[in-house]
XYZ file of C-alpha atoms in Angstrom:
664
model
C 111.992 75.525 82.700
C 115.833 75.725 82.701
C 117.640 77.470 79.934
C 121.243 78.851 79.170
C 121.611 81.968 81.087
C 122.984 83.377 78.313
C 120.778 86.022 76.007
C 120.752 87.513 72.628
C 120.871 91.491 72.611
C 119.589 93.430 69.908
C 120.716 96.962 69.057
C 123.895 96.590 70.710
C 125.616 98.861 68.157
C 123.451 101.847 68.852
C 125.394 103.065 71.958
C 127.448 105.592 69.998
C 124.247 107.445 69.012
C 122.922 110.185 71.145
C 119.407 109.505 72.772
C 119.318 106.056 71.269
C 118.490 103.192 73.063
C 120.782 99.893 72.739
C 121.477 96.546 74.198
C 117.875 95.396 73.988
C 116.196 92.274 75.289
C 112.492 91.075 74.351
C 110.246 89.505 76.561
C 107.444 87.518 74.972
C 104.487 88.025 77.295
C 100.877 86.996 77.494
C 98.164 89.051 78.795
C 96.708 86.970 81.297
C 93.336 88.732 81.507
C 90.278 86.725 79.438
C 88.138 89.058 77.700
C 84.909 87.899 78.283
C 83.766 89.650 75.129
C 86.368 87.836 72.856
C 86.955 84.599 74.468
C 89.146 83.457 71.565
C 91.646 86.512 71.613
C 94.718 86.023 73.679
C 96.937 88.737 73.476
C 100.460 88.130 73.082
C 102.871 90.718 73.375
C 106.651 91.405 72.546
C 108.380 94.033 74.796
C 111.603 95.332 74.466
C 113.719 96.435 77.810
C 116.620 98.377 76.747
C 119.500 100.896 78.073
C 119.602 104.536 77.303
C 122.596 106.541 78.223
C 122.322 108.714 81.418
C 123.374 112.045 81.379
C 125.934 111.533 83.623
C 127.323 108.217 81.862
C 130.133 108.109 79.888
C 130.376 106.430 76.594
C 133.930 105.132 77.208
C 133.106 103.421 80.400
C 130.681 101.034 78.281
C 133.670 99.907 76.481
C 135.697 98.590 79.509
C 136.636 94.771 78.937
C 136.293 92.823 81.827
C 138.531 89.584 81.008
C 137.179 87.352 83.972
C 134.009 87.585 81.980
C 135.625 86.522 78.497
C 136.126 82.673 77.641
C 138.500 84.096 74.750
C 139.098 86.390 71.655
C 139.038 85.622 68.090
C 138.581 87.779 65.174
C 135.566 87.220 62.520
C 137.944 86.385 59.694
C 139.513 83.317 62.178
C 135.846 82.060 62.854
C 135.412 82.364 59.214
C 138.482 80.060 58.524
C 137.303 77.596 61.071
C 134.012 77.381 58.994
C 131.739 79.135 61.917
C 128.284 80.266 60.439
C 126.394 83.282 61.521
C 123.539 80.813 62.260
C 125.995 79.174 65.021
C 126.808 82.671 66.310
C 123.118 83.142 66.715
C 122.683 79.614 68.545
C 125.573 81.004 70.988
C 123.499 84.070 72.065
C 125.593 86.204 70.292
C 124.341 90.198 69.810
C 121.957 89.978 66.968
C 123.881 93.078 65.448
C 127.199 91.355 65.736
C 125.748 88.104 64.107
C 124.587 90.360 61.204
C 127.906 92.005 60.836
C 129.549 88.713 60.652
C 127.116 87.187 57.924
C 128.064 90.341 55.879
C 131.583 90.867 56.055
C 132.940 88.253 58.372
C 135.425 86.515 56.053
C 137.815 89.615 56.058
C 137.089 91.369 58.955
C 139.605 91.823 62.012
C 136.458 92.839 64.077
C 136.840 91.189 67.456
C 134.281 88.281 68.641
C 134.139 87.872 72.583
C 132.900 84.447 73.316
C 131.674 84.984 77.003
C 131.951 82.759 79.853
C 128.837 81.001 81.146
C 126.001 83.023 82.287
C 127.684 86.224 80.790
C 126.335 87.878 77.620
C 126.440 91.051 75.387
C 128.708 92.197 72.522
C 131.843 92.251 75.148
C 130.618 90.045 78.127
C 129.185 93.120 80.042
C 125.909 91.846 81.473
C 124.772 89.280 83.974
C 121.529 88.912 86.229
C 122.303 88.782 89.874
C 120.337 85.280 90.274
C 121.619 81.905 91.431
C 119.379 79.847 88.938
C 118.788 79.789 85.339
C 115.848 81.522 84.148
C 114.683 82.448 80.874
C 114.138 86.510 80.161
C 110.617 85.912 80.480
C 110.631 84.402 83.921
C 113.110 86.933 84.942
C 110.442 89.613 84.201
C 107.509 87.845 85.468
C 109.390 87.259 88.796
C 110.499 90.816 88.965
C 106.931 91.848 88.650
C 105.195 89.278 90.949
C 107.724 90.611 93.614
C 105.242 93.732 93.607
C 103.139 91.434 96.036
C 105.941 92.122 98.735
C 104.908 93.161 102.193
C 104.513 97.145 102.697
C 108.017 96.976 104.802
C 110.087 95.433 101.970
C 108.342 97.574 99.298
C 109.709 100.749 100.702
C 113.436 99.905 99.961
C 112.361 98.799 96.337
C 110.392 101.601 94.687
C 111.724 101.956 91.389
C 110.440 103.502 88.162
C 111.365 105.296 84.904
C 112.438 108.675 84.978
C 111.966 111.607 82.345
C 115.390 113.356 81.688
C 114.457 115.481 79.167
C 112.850 118.441 81.465
C 116.360 119.345 83.166
C 114.959 122.320 85.137
C 111.945 120.424 86.646
C 111.885 121.268 90.204
C 109.349 119.224 91.976
C 109.742 120.806 95.174
C 110.066 118.727 97.917
C 109.921 115.217 96.639
C 112.945 113.412 95.481
C 110.628 111.300 93.238
C 111.585 111.990 89.818
C 109.371 112.940 86.814
C 107.734 109.813 85.059
C 106.852 110.036 81.401
C 103.116 109.804 81.642
C 103.102 112.823 84.056
C 103.913 114.956 81.013
C 100.861 117.146 79.723
C 98.350 115.175 82.312
C 96.812 118.492 83.044
C 98.526 118.273 86.593
C 101.681 120.403 87.555
C 104.261 118.185 88.533
C 106.826 120.806 88.458
C 106.801 123.978 90.535
C 106.752 126.090 87.484
C 104.828 123.992 85.019
C 107.595 122.991 82.645
C 105.512 119.946 82.378
C 102.722 121.199 80.924
C 104.211 123.435 78.572
C 103.062 123.592 74.870
C 100.425 121.032 75.751
C 97.615 123.038 74.619
C 98.511 122.050 70.924
C 97.287 118.187 72.040
C 94.199 119.957 72.994
C 93.471 121.709 69.538
C 94.628 118.381 67.760
C 92.275 117.155 65.252
C 92.078 113.361 63.363
C 90.985 112.224 60.020
C 87.796 110.960 59.407
C 88.890 107.362 59.551
C 90.995 107.841 62.806
C 89.662 107.624 66.362
C 91.110 110.899 68.601
C 92.159 109.863 71.735
C 90.119 111.534 74.377
C 92.963 113.222 76.629
C 96.003 112.687 74.728
C 94.534 114.040 71.042
C 96.400 111.012 69.761
C 95.057 109.635 66.525
C 94.421 105.831 66.103
C 92.941 103.667 62.709
C 89.371 103.754 63.366
C 89.300 100.045 63.035
C 91.013 99.931 66.572
C 88.240 101.477 68.160
C 86.484 99.069 70.530
C 87.929 96.057 69.146
C 88.562 94.521 72.702
C 88.325 95.713 75.974
C 92.472 94.521 76.994
C 93.559 95.814 73.117
C 94.053 99.686 74.345
C 95.370 101.368 71.590
C 95.373 104.937 73.025
C 97.806 105.998 75.667
C 95.000 106.989 77.876
C 93.088 103.785 77.026
C 89.825 105.576 75.746
C 89.591 103.602 72.796
C 87.999 100.984 74.895
C 85.520 100.883 77.749
C 87.593 100.798 80.988
C 88.066 97.598 82.507
C 88.228 98.326 86.072
C 84.754 99.803 85.772
C 83.655 97.262 83.480
C 84.650 94.029 85.494
C 83.118 93.235 88.890
C 85.875 92.645 91.496
C 88.538 93.392 88.932
C 91.091 95.707 91.135
C 94.774 97.193 89.923
C 95.491 94.326 87.232
C 98.182 96.360 86.419
C 100.291 95.716 89.653
C 102.133 92.420 88.650
C 101.403 92.793 85.061
C 104.126 93.916 82.523
C 102.181 94.438 79.223
C 101.680 97.561 77.321
C 98.106 98.270 78.744
C 99.542 98.542 81.834
C 103.111 99.833 81.184
C 102.438 102.367 78.250
C 99.499 104.124 80.053
C 98.684 107.515 81.122
C 95.803 108.610 83.113
C 92.091 107.972 81.903
C 90.797 110.851 83.778
C 91.765 114.136 85.095
C 92.929 115.192 88.443
C 94.091 111.610 89.455
C 97.659 110.553 90.443
C 99.570 108.306 88.358
C 101.031 105.157 90.058
C 103.211 104.665 86.673
C 102.364 101.363 86.191
C 98.712 101.424 84.775
C 97.063 101.849 88.137
C 96.195 105.601 89.375
C 94.716 107.177 92.451
C 91.087 108.563 92.347
C 92.483 111.924 93.497
C 95.732 113.650 93.578
C 97.982 113.493 96.443
C 98.338 113.827 99.556
C 96.325 110.671 99.688
C 95.659 108.627 102.691
C 92.260 106.673 101.974
C 93.971 105.018 99.078
C 97.659 103.545 98.063
C 99.218 102.876 94.943
C 100.248 99.081 95.141
C 103.778 100.169 94.080
C 103.881 102.857 96.653
C 104.929 105.310 94.389
C 102.744 108.213 96.189
C 104.060 107.466 99.609
C 107.290 109.370 99.247
C 105.385 112.364 97.853
C 102.463 112.630 100.152
C 105.185 112.000 103.480
C 107.228 114.810 101.840
C 104.536 117.476 101.725
C 104.133 117.348 105.818
C 107.590 116.043 106.819
C 109.901 118.523 104.925
C 110.150 121.447 107.570
C 113.566 122.583 106.750
C 112.097 126.191 105.616
C 111.095 126.539 109.373
C 114.895 127.512 111.032
C 113.944 127.036 114.311
C 114.371 123.325 115.261
C 112.168 123.530 118.255
C 109.119 125.325 116.110
C 109.552 122.523 113.501
C 109.113 119.704 116.446
C 106.119 121.526 117.706
C 104.346 121.584 114.550
C 105.388 117.977 113.636
C 103.687 116.962 117.106
C 100.575 119.090 116.700
C 99.653 117.872 113.149
C 100.489 114.328 114.330
C 102.763 114.019 111.204
C 104.299 110.664 112.521
C 100.279 109.229 111.944
C 101.014 110.371 108.285
C 104.405 108.339 107.913
C 103.487 105.401 109.815
C 99.924 105.125 109.001
C 99.503 104.032 112.731
C 96.645 106.067 114.976
C 98.123 108.473 117.327
C 96.355 108.581 120.528
C 96.212 112.160 120.738
C 98.327 115.407 120.584
C 97.705 116.893 123.945
C 101.105 116.317 125.280
C 102.497 118.788 122.275
C 103.848 122.090 123.131
C 102.240 124.965 121.558
C 103.743 126.934 118.762
C 103.867 130.314 120.089
C 106.545 128.923 122.615
C 108.805 128.075 119.946
C 107.869 129.926 116.966
C 109.124 133.618 116.603
C 106.901 134.282 113.553
C 103.069 135.300 113.305
C 102.676 132.157 111.560
C 104.046 128.990 110.153
C 103.799 127.507 106.708
C 103.216 124.005 105.372
C 104.933 122.952 102.699
C 107.476 125.248 101.268
C 105.842 125.467 98.327
C 101.999 125.359 96.936
C 101.936 121.704 96.049
C 98.926 120.145 98.334
C 97.030 118.708 95.439
C 99.275 120.683 93.104
C 97.556 124.078 94.087
C 97.727 124.742 98.054
C 99.915 125.836 100.689
C 98.709 125.754 104.350
C 99.452 128.417 106.903
C 98.667 128.198 110.392
C 98.894 130.540 113.205
C 101.504 130.612 115.957
C 99.127 131.628 118.444
C 96.567 128.937 117.856
C 95.772 127.030 120.830
C 96.649 123.089 121.428
C 93.028 122.291 121.861
C 92.088 123.611 118.790
C 94.766 121.619 116.946
C 92.984 118.434 118.955
C 89.615 119.138 117.264
C 90.760 120.484 113.735
C 94.085 119.975 111.786
C 93.050 122.057 108.982
C 94.964 125.395 108.691
C 93.893 128.851 109.226
C 94.636 130.034 105.728
C 95.179 128.361 102.364
C 97.368 129.975 100.057
C 97.346 129.299 96.047
C 98.993 130.509 92.985
C 96.147 132.805 91.188
C 97.397 132.233 87.688
C 96.577 128.516 88.665
C 93.744 128.887 90.497
C 91.658 132.102 89.428
C 88.442 130.676 90.972
C 89.440 131.360 94.537
C 90.821 134.862 94.194
C 87.346 136.388 95.139
C 88.251 135.143 98.962
C 91.723 136.429 99.230
C 92.969 138.403 102.162
C 96.160 140.001 102.816
C 97.993 138.201 105.760
C 101.602 139.793 105.232
C 103.202 137.096 103.502
C 105.412 138.054 100.307
C 105.639 134.871 98.914
C 103.511 135.841 95.433
C 100.355 133.526 96.663
C 96.928 134.779 97.454
C 95.773 133.132 100.674
C 91.845 132.883 102.048
C 90.717 131.988 105.106
C 90.005 128.381 105.438
C 86.562 128.986 107.124
C 85.426 130.790 103.675
C 86.361 127.748 101.744
C 85.898 124.763 103.812
C 82.924 124.726 106.534
C 84.339 121.970 108.373
C 86.780 120.534 110.601
C 89.192 117.780 109.967
C 90.397 115.461 113.242
C 91.946 112.780 110.747
C 93.888 113.168 107.701
C 92.308 110.078 106.376
C 89.620 112.485 105.312
C 91.315 115.323 103.847
C 90.656 114.322 100.373
C 87.077 114.456 100.686
C 87.403 117.742 102.271
C 89.619 119.204 98.994
C 87.756 117.427 96.161
C 85.291 120.473 95.414
C 88.275 123.181 95.506
C 90.580 120.929 93.253
C 87.787 120.686 90.724
C 87.215 124.524 90.923
C 90.731 125.367 90.496
C 91.032 123.019 87.619
C 87.594 123.864 85.584
C 87.326 127.564 86.345
C 89.823 129.964 84.324
C 89.946 133.295 83.050
C 89.895 133.369 79.385
C 87.642 135.744 77.410
C 87.607 133.556 73.983
C 89.000 130.726 72.308
C 91.321 131.139 69.295
C 90.971 127.836 67.656
C 87.869 126.352 65.955
C 88.643 122.942 67.552
C 87.938 124.518 71.055
C 84.738 124.973 73.017
C 84.134 128.007 75.066
C 82.681 127.683 78.589
C 81.333 131.232 79.045
C 80.545 130.731 82.754
C 83.633 129.003 83.704
C 85.806 131.191 81.327
C 87.691 128.158 80.001
C 88.579 126.611 76.596
C 88.337 123.197 76.097
C 88.561 120.492 73.116
C 84.861 120.351 71.432
C 85.705 116.248 71.722
C 84.980 116.658 75.722
C 81.694 117.738 75.218
C 78.894 115.420 76.425
C 81.715 113.044 77.639
C 79.771 112.229 81.207
C 82.523 114.733 82.937
C 82.234 118.600 83.610
C 85.564 119.941 82.258
C 83.872 123.327 82.999
C 82.761 123.957 86.527
C 79.266 125.259 85.668
C 78.702 122.489 83.189
C 78.370 124.136 80.075
C 80.164 121.240 78.396
C 77.730 118.606 79.321
C 74.557 120.871 78.575
C 75.711 121.995 75.033
C 73.946 119.735 72.548
C 76.871 118.139 70.790
C 74.643 116.702 67.749
C 75.496 120.147 66.256
C 79.205 118.827 65.920
C 77.891 116.396 63.017
C 80.686 113.704 64.552
C 79.632 110.186 63.453
C 81.709 108.848 65.947
C 79.359 110.007 68.872
C 76.593 107.746 70.366
C 72.846 109.277 69.784
C 70.538 108.285 72.409
C 67.543 106.594 71.303
C 65.374 108.309 73.968
C 66.931 111.625 73.341
C 67.461 111.995 69.645
C 69.032 115.575 70.204
C 71.654 114.058 73.007
C 75.095 112.822 71.182
C 77.391 111.557 73.788
C 81.347 110.892 73.174
C 81.991 107.224 73.123
C 83.758 107.243 76.757
C 80.615 108.005 78.311
C 79.335 104.596 77.297
C 79.454 101.794 79.925
C 80.989 104.163 82.659
C 77.993 103.220 85.235
C 76.504 107.097 84.963
C 73.376 107.024 82.912
C 73.224 110.063 80.516
C 70.750 108.479 78.230
C 66.649 109.163 79.537
C 66.403 105.302 79.257
C 69.753 104.406 80.134
C 70.895 103.169 76.770
C 74.333 104.397 76.963
C 74.974 101.742 79.920
C 74.055 98.860 77.503
C 76.571 96.766 75.923
C 76.212 97.028 71.866
C 74.636 93.412 72.140
C 72.165 94.666 74.456
C 71.596 98.090 72.505
C 70.870 95.902 69.283
C 68.497 93.551 71.383
C 66.629 96.617 72.693
C 65.636 97.537 69.041
C 64.916 93.810 68.223
C 68.171 93.078 66.406
C 69.650 90.325 67.964
C 73.063 88.922 66.477
C 72.729 85.315 65.178
C 75.346 84.170 67.475
C 73.111 85.211 70.551
C 70.395 82.962 69.260
C 69.795 80.002 71.440
C 72.748 80.632 73.592
C 71.037 80.050 76.827
C 70.902 83.882 77.655
C 67.612 85.952 77.463
C 68.601 89.094 75.270
C 65.362 90.755 74.622
C 65.853 93.218 77.363
C 61.684 94.423 76.496
C 59.621 91.244 76.178
C 56.238 92.523 76.368
C 53.496 91.082 73.878
C 56.252 88.834 72.331
C 55.210 85.278 71.973
C 58.538 84.265 71.166
C 62.007 85.556 72.027
C 65.777 84.251 71.374
C 65.504 81.829 73.348
C 62.367 80.061 72.076
C 62.472 76.739 70.070
C 66.188 75.973 71.247
C 65.635 72.474 72.123
C 67.396 70.760 69.081
C 69.471 73.738 68.450
C 73.181 72.679 68.197
C 74.730 73.913 71.438
C 78.118 73.042 70.496
C 78.952 76.112 67.925
C 81.421 78.611 66.807
C 79.589 81.563 68.649
C 79.489 80.118 72.154
C 82.404 77.708 72.223
C 85.257 77.953 74.982
C 83.177 81.020 76.265
C 83.372 79.317 79.963
C 79.766 78.927 79.818
C 78.279 75.573 79.350
C 75.310 75.590 76.840
C 75.573 72.133 76.159
C 74.270 70.029 79.028
C 77.248 67.798 78.839
C 79.426 70.523 78.745
C 80.964 69.708 75.177
C 81.464 73.187 73.945
C 83.985 73.851 76.683
C 86.008 70.907 76.054
C 89.346 70.656 74.600
C 89.790 74.518 74.930
C 93.184 76.460 74.777
C 92.911 77.962 78.053
C 92.168 74.715 79.754
C 95.154 72.472 81.459
C 93.220 69.139 80.851
C 93.928 66.176 78.445
C 91.824 65.526 75.536
C 87.708 65.124 76.348
C 88.583 65.803 79.979
C 86.322 68.748 81.899
C 88.382 70.956 84.593
C 86.667 70.766 87.714
C 87.299 72.658 90.893
C 86.994 71.483 94.623
C 86.411 73.897 96.720
C 87.034 72.330 100.114
C 90.629 71.015 99.051
C 91.312 74.006 96.601
C 92.055 71.917 93.765
C 91.206 71.222 90.182
C 90.812 67.728 88.721
C 90.478 66.677 85.180
C 87.798 64.295 84.832
C 85.959 62.533 81.647
C 82.473 62.717 80.854
C 82.118 59.064 81.720
C 83.290 59.733 85.178
C 80.481 62.148 85.879
C 76.870 61.885 87.253
C 74.629 64.468 88.474
C 71.360 64.544 90.866
C 68.134 64.695 89.146
C 66.107 68.105 88.939
C 62.754 69.134 89.493
C 62.607 71.225 86.356
C 58.900 72.355 86.635
C 59.963 74.918 89.462
C 62.401 77.738 89.299
C 65.574 77.466 87.097
C 67.525 74.413 88.535
C 70.768 74.483 90.094
C 72.649 71.393 88.768
C 74.725 69.165 91.106
C 77.519 67.165 88.968
C 79.759 64.659 90.948
C 82.503 62.328 90.470
C 81.422 58.919 89.367
C 84.004 56.101 89.899
C 81.898 53.698 87.765
C 81.145 51.564 90.863
C 77.785 53.404 91.450
C 74.800 51.932 89.969
C 72.139 53.618 92.045
C 69.753 55.311 89.330
C 67.078 56.543 91.902
C 68.895 59.559 92.449
C 71.431 60.107 89.967
C 71.669 60.284 86.546
C 74.827 58.818 85.321
C 76.660 60.400 82.040
C 77.900 56.997 80.703
C 74.462 56.171 79.663
C 74.052 57.997 76.900
C 76.076 60.010 74.391
C 73.910 63.097 74.356
C 72.305 64.551 77.424
C 68.787 66.400 77.103
C 66.491 67.788 79.460
C 64.393 64.528 79.708
C 67.573 62.923 81.209
C 68.036 64.831 84.008
C 64.656 66.235 85.067
C 62.061 64.209 87.011
């Protein structure tokens, strides 16, 4: 739909206030994923896109007038004399603040009104979109996000994201990638000196009221009524108030890549030790990561810089030799290198006893590699792992036991690689598998002797303090599993799930439906309806819906689908849930998400890859052998010319179709 290319701005008078957003445009968007648990629910969202002054941007530069973009200038008082109303200004796409100001004191005000030329907008006509056709702002946003489907080559030149500007001293080491807001207090040290994780323990000790739900990893509080109110209606930044849709739906992968909505854009990582892509997607392990990629490629600059930033090695020939031996070109291009036998040895070019990679211990946020220069080319051919792995003992005290002095004065402890990883690595693709256990040990073993807050639980073997809300959540936050073996029923937390098969086991809500069985009989992996059915409590809406909801039907003469022959198939409980409960599909006619006219079915032709809208009177189906196993129905288009009733039942013969009509 074509509309005027001018847009109404909000908060245009906020630009003079420090750290405030201004000149906002609002996008009215719809979450396109369908919640199968709440088929009537459509999430509409109004999302602001605003400007904020950069630290190097000056206020006065925002006031420069570009006269070629201005149709004419006129005072409020003159507009008032001409009979112009604030409603007309709004219709002319004037910023909302200006229209409100005109309504308040326009009669006597000498405030100037900027009447913008076509395609320009703003309080001083300072904005336009760099597009040749006219779009609504909604369409512009959707187009920008759809472009994330670009090929890899095109994406490298368009990697963008938000920057968190309030930690001015953050040194990310080698990467020029700026700090994203969702990397603050995520459990990972994104700044070399850890500024991004400073004071985050306050979130760990935060408690909520009895009528609130505490977000699992962020510690924020939301109303209890928002908990589990719809799979895609996430209210916690970490999404833990709802079950994880990436686990819940088979085949759904990375749905946030092209989706500019709150559950994607306003999202922190749900699980520890992951890498956030900044748009709701995350990698299953931190960087460097070569077996997975962010769809927006945010991980690539950082993963590559770990291996390619060699400026700390002063000798250029030494750099080139290391670059070749480690097959770093393979990391950058993603193409497999045939071999590194043509490389030159380190000892021929490096004056030092060892070379270090990278300059800082940032491999998986903890580690630095040390290669001995007397290492042979053949050894590099069979094993890319370093001779030593170094780390900061304050961040990874778990590995101090194997520390040896190799003469490097950089404040780090170093262990022989063979004492930590008793394997070889001939392909960088598998490096994440090798380091998974080391990362967990560094993250879940501490040196704490006791916990000062009653909100914390002390892991006596792992020497670490964690929030009591992390107990029995299906994930080991303490390396030796003290948090998962502790009986969390002692907490008297009414929000926990009590395993019917293990009454002494009380699980955190995030342990439910996570594809990991924690209860003895697996009740934690059932949906709420299935758990009720397991106890013989079936909601009225599930009776006679065509689905056998009793999980244990031994010695039962009747179940929830017994005596359903004359049950009304088109009822509020099943209507528009994308399943035909009526044999003629009446319960799926005239639904809000369908693109067909009144009383038409949306039918898909898989051979032509097209959808068609067809009325009931134009359908027919093959007769079924209903005595055998559950039949598979074959329904066809009928142009009314076919009269052969031997093999097909014509739907135009009756208003209500029953099993007697289609069974033979």
